[in-house]
Structure formats: C-alpha cells, structure tokens
Amino acid sequence: MECLHQLLKVYVISELQYTYDALRASSPLKKTFMEQRAIERSDFVLDIYRTVTRNNGKGTLTDLYNLHKQLYGEDYLHTHSPLPINMSILDRKALEICNCMLLLDIPDALRFLLTEQVRQIESSLLGLVYIQSLTEN
C-alpha cells in the first residue's frame, strides 16, 4: 500500500497549502473555496484511517495520533508558511495516484473512497481554474 501512503502525503501537503491559501485569499469566494478543499483533504485522511482500521479490526486513538504525527509532523500548526505550490499540480498528482490505485485489487470500501476522491479532485481542478479566472480579472 505504498501508493496509499504517497496519496496521504500529497493530501497532507495540499491540505496545508489550501489552508494557507485560504488565509491569504483576497476574495471571500476564493477563501471559501480554499477552506472547503482543505476540509475535504482532512476528511479524506480520516476516512482512510477509519476504513483501514475497520478492515484490520483494530485502531486506537493512539494509532490515529501516531499516524497524524507521521503525516503532519510533531508541531505542524506552528511551522512556517508552506512554499507557494501550484495547487493544480498537487491535485493532478493525487488524481494520478487515485486512478492508479483503482486499477489494483483493493477492498470495496477503499475503492469507494478513492472513486469519490477522483470526483472531488476533478471538480476541485475545474473550480480552481474558475476561481482563479474570476479573481485575477
């Protein structure tokens, strides 16, 4: 499940970047869009954890905390602002990983989550282009 681990890393980076971009947004529309994308990324990480632990029959709060530390680091809320990363590149990478994973023999619950993420990422990419065109003019 190396692909899943890579996908989670991409999601963590994009969640932090979307949060940072929401804080810097000059328009309320862009701020709301960025906030929603950050929440989607965070929710997906938690959904994956719940799905994987449900299939294994184990998973404690300590396990979730350790996963969180592994993905986000010890003190991610007090880290410096993320680098200005093109969000469409991160989203396209996540889309690529999701589509690759959908070709694998994975549990149905995970397949459902990934299929939903593909839809969300595709809509995010379209929305990002639209929001940027509105706010740049």
Backbone as a ProteinNet text record, in pm:
[ID]
protein_1_A
[PRIMARY]
MECLHQLLKVYVISELQYTYDALRASSPLKKTFMEQRAIERSDFVLDIYRTVTRNNGKGTLTDLYNLHKQLYGEDYLHTHSPLPINMSILDRKALEICNCMLLLDIPDALRFLLTEQVRQIESSLLGLVYIQSLTEN
[TERTIARY]
80.5	0	85.5	198.5	285.3	212.7	130.1	53.3	-35.3	-98.2	-186.9	-108.2	8.7	92.6	134.1	169.9	206.5	87.6	-30.5	-150.8	-178.3	-163.5	-186	-87	38.1	137.5	99	55.3	12	-106.9	-198.9	-316.5	-279.3	-184.3	-141.8	-81.1	5	67.1	-40.2	-133.9	-236.3	-331.3	-360.2	-444.9	-379.6	-251.9	-180.2	-173.1	-149.5	-140.8	-276.1	-382.5	-515.8	-548.8	-511.3	-534.9	-459.3	-334.2	-251.5	-310.8	-351.5	-409.7	-541.7	-619.1	-744.5	-715.9	-612.8	-577	-530.2	-469.1	-417.3	-516.4	-627.9	-722	-773.4	-778.6	-825.5	-976.2	-1036.4	-1181.1	-1250.9	-1371.4	-1446.6	-1474.9	-1497.5	-1523.9	-1403.4	-1286.6	-1164	-1135.1	-1156.2	-1133.8	-1221.6	-1349.4	-1441.9	-1403.2	-1367.6	-1326.8	-1205.3	-1105.1	-982.3	-1010	-1093	-1128.6	-1196.3	-1289.1	-1360	-1265.5	-1170.5	-1074.5	-986.6	-947.8	-866.4	-945.4	-1072.2	-1157.2	-1174.4	-1194	-1206.8	-1081.6	-966	-839.7	-827.2	-859.3	-853	-951.7	-1073.4	-1175	-1131.8	-1069.2	-1026	-920.6	-825.7	-723.6	-789.2	-886.8	-957.5	-1041.3	-1105.8	-1185.3	-1097.5	-979.8	-887.4	-847.9	-815.8	-778	-891	-1013	-1127.6	-1150.8	-1136.3	-1158	-1053.3	-928.8	-820.1	-830.7	-859.4	-868	-992.3	-1097.9	-1218.3	-1188.9	-1112	-1077.2	-980.1	-895.2	-799.5	-861.3	-971.9	-1036.5	-968	-874.7	-806.7	-784.9	-744.6	-719.6	-762.5	-668.3	-695.4	-668.8	-703.6	-674.9	-524.2	-447.4	-301.9	-252.1	-312	-274.2	-302.9	-420	-455.5	-358.2	-324.2	-229	-93.4	-48.3	80.5	77.5	-32.8	-47.3	-42.6	-112.6	-114.6	26.2	102.1	239.9	326.1	305.7	384.1	354.5	228.3	191	217.7	181.2	187.2	311.6	377.4	491.6	450.3	547.9	523.7	441.5	471.5	410	373.9	290.2	264.2	189.7	115.2	42.1	134.8	253.3	346.7	461.7	448.5	553	539.2	643.1	639.7	539.7	502.2	408.1	462.4	375.8	420.7	474.1	551.8	600.9	484.1	494.3	385.7	386.1	301.2	293.4	168.5	181.1	67.4	-28.3	-147.1	-241.8	-289.4	-296.3	-341.7	-241.3	-113.4	-12.4	-33	-56.3	-81.5	-208.7	-312	-437.2	-422.5	-348.5	-327.5	-245.7	-150.7	-72.4	-163.2	-248.6	-343.3	-436.6	-482.7	-570.1	-497.9	-373.4	-293.3	-279.6	-250.4	-234.2	-367.5	-475.7	-608.5	-641.7	-623	-654	-566.2	-441.9	-351.2	-399.8	-440.8	-487.5	-617.2	-700.6	-827.4	-805.6	-687.8	-655	-608.2	-578.4	-530	-645.4	-614.2	-712.9	-718.8	-814.1	-827.3	-966.7	-983.5	-1115.6	-1219.1	-1343.5	-1451.9	-1467.4	-1451.3	-1466.3	-1361.1	-1239.2	-1132.5	-1157.1	-1205.8	-1238	-1345.6	-1444.5	-1550	-1491.9	-1406.4	-1345.9	-1262.8	-1184.8	-1099.3	-1181.6	-1288.2	-1375.8	-1436.6	-1479.5	-1534.6	-1428.1	-1305.4	-1198.1	-1166.8	-1170.8	-1147.7	-1248.9	-1374.4	-1478.1	-1450.8	-1412.6	-1386.1	-1263.8	-1160.9	-1039.1	-1068.3	-1141	-1173.8	-1255.9	-1350.8	-1430.8	-1346.2	-1252.1	-1161.9	-1075.3	-1025.6	-942.3	-1021.2	-1144	-1228	-1260.4	-1293.7	-1325.7	-1207.3	-1089.8	-968.5	-942.8	-957.5	-939.5	-1042.3	-1166.4	-1273.9	-1250.4	-1217.4	-1194.2	-1076.2	-970.5	-853.7	-886.4	-966.7	-1003.5	-1091.2	-1176	-1261.8	-1183	-1087.6	-1016.8	-899	-853.5	-740.6	-786.3	-911.2	-960.9	-1014.9
-119.5	0	127	117.6	234.3	348.7	314.8	418.5	496.8	426.3	492.3	587.3	542.6	627.2	754.3	739.5	855.2	948.4	890.4	971	1053.3	990.4	1062.2	1177.1	1155.4	1263.5	1379.4	1348.5	1454	1528.7	1455	1518.3	1608.4	1567.6	1649.8	1780.2	1769.7	1889.4	1980.8	1922.3	2006.3	2064.6	1989.6	2044.4	2167.6	2157.1	2269.9	2387.2	2358.6	2465.3	2532.4	2452.5	2511.5	2599	2554.2	2633.7	2765.3	2757.8	2877.9	2972.2	2916.3	2998.8	3061.7	2990.3	3046.3	3166.5	3155.6	3266.3	3389.5	3367.3	3477.4	3525.1	3459.6	3491.6	3634.2	3699.5	3838.1	3848.7	3743.8	3748.7	3644.2	3674	3577.3	3446.6	3455.5	3336.4	3243.1	3301	3220.6	3163.8	3243.4	3197.4	3076	3085.6	2975.6	2851.2	2869.5	2757.4	2686.2	2763.3	2706.1	2636.1	2695.7	2633.1	2498.7	2493.9	2368.3	2260.4	2296.8	2198.3	2146.3	2233.8	2190.9	2092.7	2122.2	2033.6	1899	1900.3	1774.4	1688.5	1751.7	1676.3	1615	1692.6	1643.2	1529.4	1546.2	1441.7	1312.5	1324	1205	1127.3	1197.8	1131.5	1053.7	1114.9	1045.7	929.5	947.1	838.3	718.5	744.5	635.1	562.4	637.2	574.3	485.4	538.7	460.6	335.9	347.3	234	126.9	167.7	71.2	2.6	78.1	15.9	-71.4	-35.8	-118.2	-254.9	-255.2	-380.6	-464.3	-398	-470.7	-511.8	-449.4	-480.6	-417.5	-326.6	-260.6	-114.3	-40.2	101.4	176.6	241.2	314.7	462.8	542.2	684.3	707.1	624.2	634.2	607.6	508.7	479.9	600.1	662.2	779.6	893.8	913.6	1018.6	992.8	867.9	834	855.1	818.3	843.6	993.4	1069.1	1214.3	1271.5	1227.8	1275.2	1236.4	1115.4	1068.3	1151.7	1183.5	1257.9	1407.3	1465.9	1610.5	1660.1	1575	1619.2	1649.9	1675.5	1697.2	1822	1931.5	2059	2136	2076.4	2135.6	2267.9	2294.1	2420.9	2540.1	2515.1	2624.5	2625.9	2553.9	2555.8	2682.1	2710.4	2827.5	2805.1	2912.3	2904	2810.6	2733	2642.9	2720.3	2653	2714.3	2737.4	2837.1	2859.1	2748.5	2652.1	2536.7	2551	2519.5	2522.7	2410.9	2450	2351.3	2254.7	2300.4	2209.6	2096.9	2123	2016.5	1912.8	1958.2	1864.5	1783.6	1850.7	1779.5	1679.8	1717.2	1622.4	1501.4	1523	1410.8	1319.9	1377.2	1297	1219.6	1283.4	1217.3	1100.1	1119.5	1013.1	893.3	920	811.9	739.5	815.7	753.9	662.7	711.7	631.1	507.2	518.7	403.1	300.4	348.4	257.3	187.4	255.5	195.2	76.6	67.1	-46.6	-167.9	-147.1	-254	-332.2	-447	-527.3	-474.7	-387.2	-324.6	-352.9	-342.7	-364.7	-266.9	-310.7	-228.8	-95.4	-96.2	27.8	130.5	85.3	173.8	218.4	127.4	161.5	271.3	259.4	360.5	496.6	500.8	627	688.9	606.1	657.6	707.9	637.7	681.2	816.5	833.1	960.9	1070.2	1036.6	1135.3	1177.5	1084	1118.9	1224.1	1204.6	1301.9	1436.5	1435	1560.2	1632.1	1557.1	1619.1	1681.3	1607.9	1661.5	1789.9	1792	1913.7	2025	1990	2090.6	2154	2071.4	2124.6	2222.9	2186.6	2277.8	2404.5	2386.8	2501.1	2593.8	2537.2	2616.6	2705.9	2650.5	2730.1	2842.6	2811.1	2910.5	3020.8	2982.5	3079.5	3169.7	3110.5	3190.8	3289.6	3245.7	3337.3	3451	3422.9	3528.3	3627.3	3576.5	3663	3735.7	3690	3757.3	3873.9	3876.4	3985.9	4100.7
0	0	0	-62.6	-75.5	-146.8	-245.1	-316.8	-220.3	-129.2	-33.4	55.9	98.7	182.8	106.4	-20.9	-102.2	-121.9	-142.1	-158.8	-32.5	82.9	208.8	224.2	184.6	192.1	101.3	-19.7	-111.9	-52.3	10.5	70	186.7	265.7	378.9	327.9	228.3	171.4	111.9	37.7	-24	80.7	186	292.8	355	385.9	445.5	348.7	220	120.8	99.5	92.6	78.6	200.1	318.9	439.5	432.2	393.7	381.7	277.2	162.1	57.2	101.4	182.1	234.1	323.7	403.2	492.2	414.4	299.3	217.4	111.9	97.7	-10.8	0.6	-114	-115.7	-137.3	-188.8	-211	-123.8	-78.5	2.9	-72.4	-202.4	-282.6	-284.1	-306.2	-309.5	-170.7	-67.1	70.1	101.4	69	94.1	14.8	-110.8	-195.9	-135.4	-96.4	-40.3	93	176.5	304.4	282.2	188.1	160.6	110.2	25.8	-24.5	89.9	181.1	296.2	382.4	405.1	485.7	415.6	284.3	209.4	225.5	219.6	231.9	370.9	472	609.3	631.5	581.6	596.2	527.6	411.7	339.3	419.1	478.5	559.3	672.8	740.6	849	797.1	682.5	623.4	588.3	534.8	502.3	629.7	734.1	861.2	912.9	911.7	960.7	876.1	745.8	655.8	676.6	686.7	704.5	839.7	944.7	1077.2	1089.1	1019.6	1020.9	958.1	851.2	784.3	867.3	943.9	1028.4	1160.9	1197	1323.5	1442.8	1417.7	1529.4	1493.7	1588.2	1568.5	1691.9	1752	1874.4	1851.1	1947.9	1941.4	1933.4	2001.6	1995.5	1854.4	1786.2	1647.8	1557.9	1578.6	1499.3	1527.6	1652.4	1688.9	1623.9	1626.5	1565.2	1414.1	1349.2	1206.2	1178.7	1261.5	1246.2	1257.2	1357.2	1373.5	1254.2	1203.9	1090.3	965.3	943	823.3	836	950.6	965.6	1038	1112.9	1191	1333.6	1416.7	1559.2	1587.9	1519.7	1555.7	1429.4	1346.4	1215.8	1221.6	1326.9	1334	1353.8	1403.5	1428.7	1328.9	1220.9	1118.9	1036.3	960.6	873.2	760.9	696.9	585.7	478.6	418.6	313.7	193.5	114.9	-7.5	-101.9	-186.2	-281.8	-388.1	-368.8	-457.8	-543.7	-669.2	-759.4	-719.2	-673.7	-622.4	-730.2	-853.2	-958.4	-980.4	-957.1	-969.1	-859.7	-736.7	-627.3	-651.8	-697.4	-723	-837.4	-940.2	-1051.5	-1006.1	-916.1	-861.7	-779.8	-698.7	-620	-711.8	-818.3	-915.3	-981.6	-1016.3	-1077.1	-982.9	-856.2	-758.5	-737.4	-724.2	-706.3	-823.8	-943.9	-1062.6	-1069.9	-1030.9	-1027.6	-925.6	-808.7	-703.9	-742	-819.5	-861.2	-955.8	-1013.5	-1100	-1019.7	-891.5	-804.9	-743.5	-689.4	-616.6	-473.1	-447.9	-316	-261.7	-130	-70.7	-126.7	-131.5	-187.1	-114.5	15.1	91.7	49.7	28.2	-16.2	-160.5	-243.4	-382.1	-386.2	-299.1	-292.7	-254.2	-151.6	-108.9	-220.5	-289	-395.4	-514.3	-545.7	-654.9	-621.7	-498.8	-453.6	-459.9	-423.5	-428	-571.1	-663.2	-803.7	-846.5	-810.5	-844.4	-778.9	-651.7	-581.5	-637.7	-670	-723.9	-860.6	-944.7	-1076	-1064.4	-972.6	-954.6	-893.4	-806.3	-749.1	-857.1	-948	-1056.2	-1143	-1176	-1254.6	-1175.3	-1049.2	-964.5	-945.5	-932	-912.5	-1033.5	-1152	-1273.7	-1278.4	-1245.8	-1249.8	-1146.3	-1024.7	-917.6	-952.8	-1004.5	-1041.3	-1153.3	-1249.7	-1358.8	-1307.1	-1210.8	-1154.2	-1070	-992.6	-900	-962.8	-1078.5	-1143.8	-1228.5	-1266.1	-1353.6	-1274.2
[MASK]
+++++++++++++++++++++++++++++++++++++++++++++++++++++++++++++++++++++++++++++++++++++++++++++++++++++++++++++++++++++++++++++++++++++++++

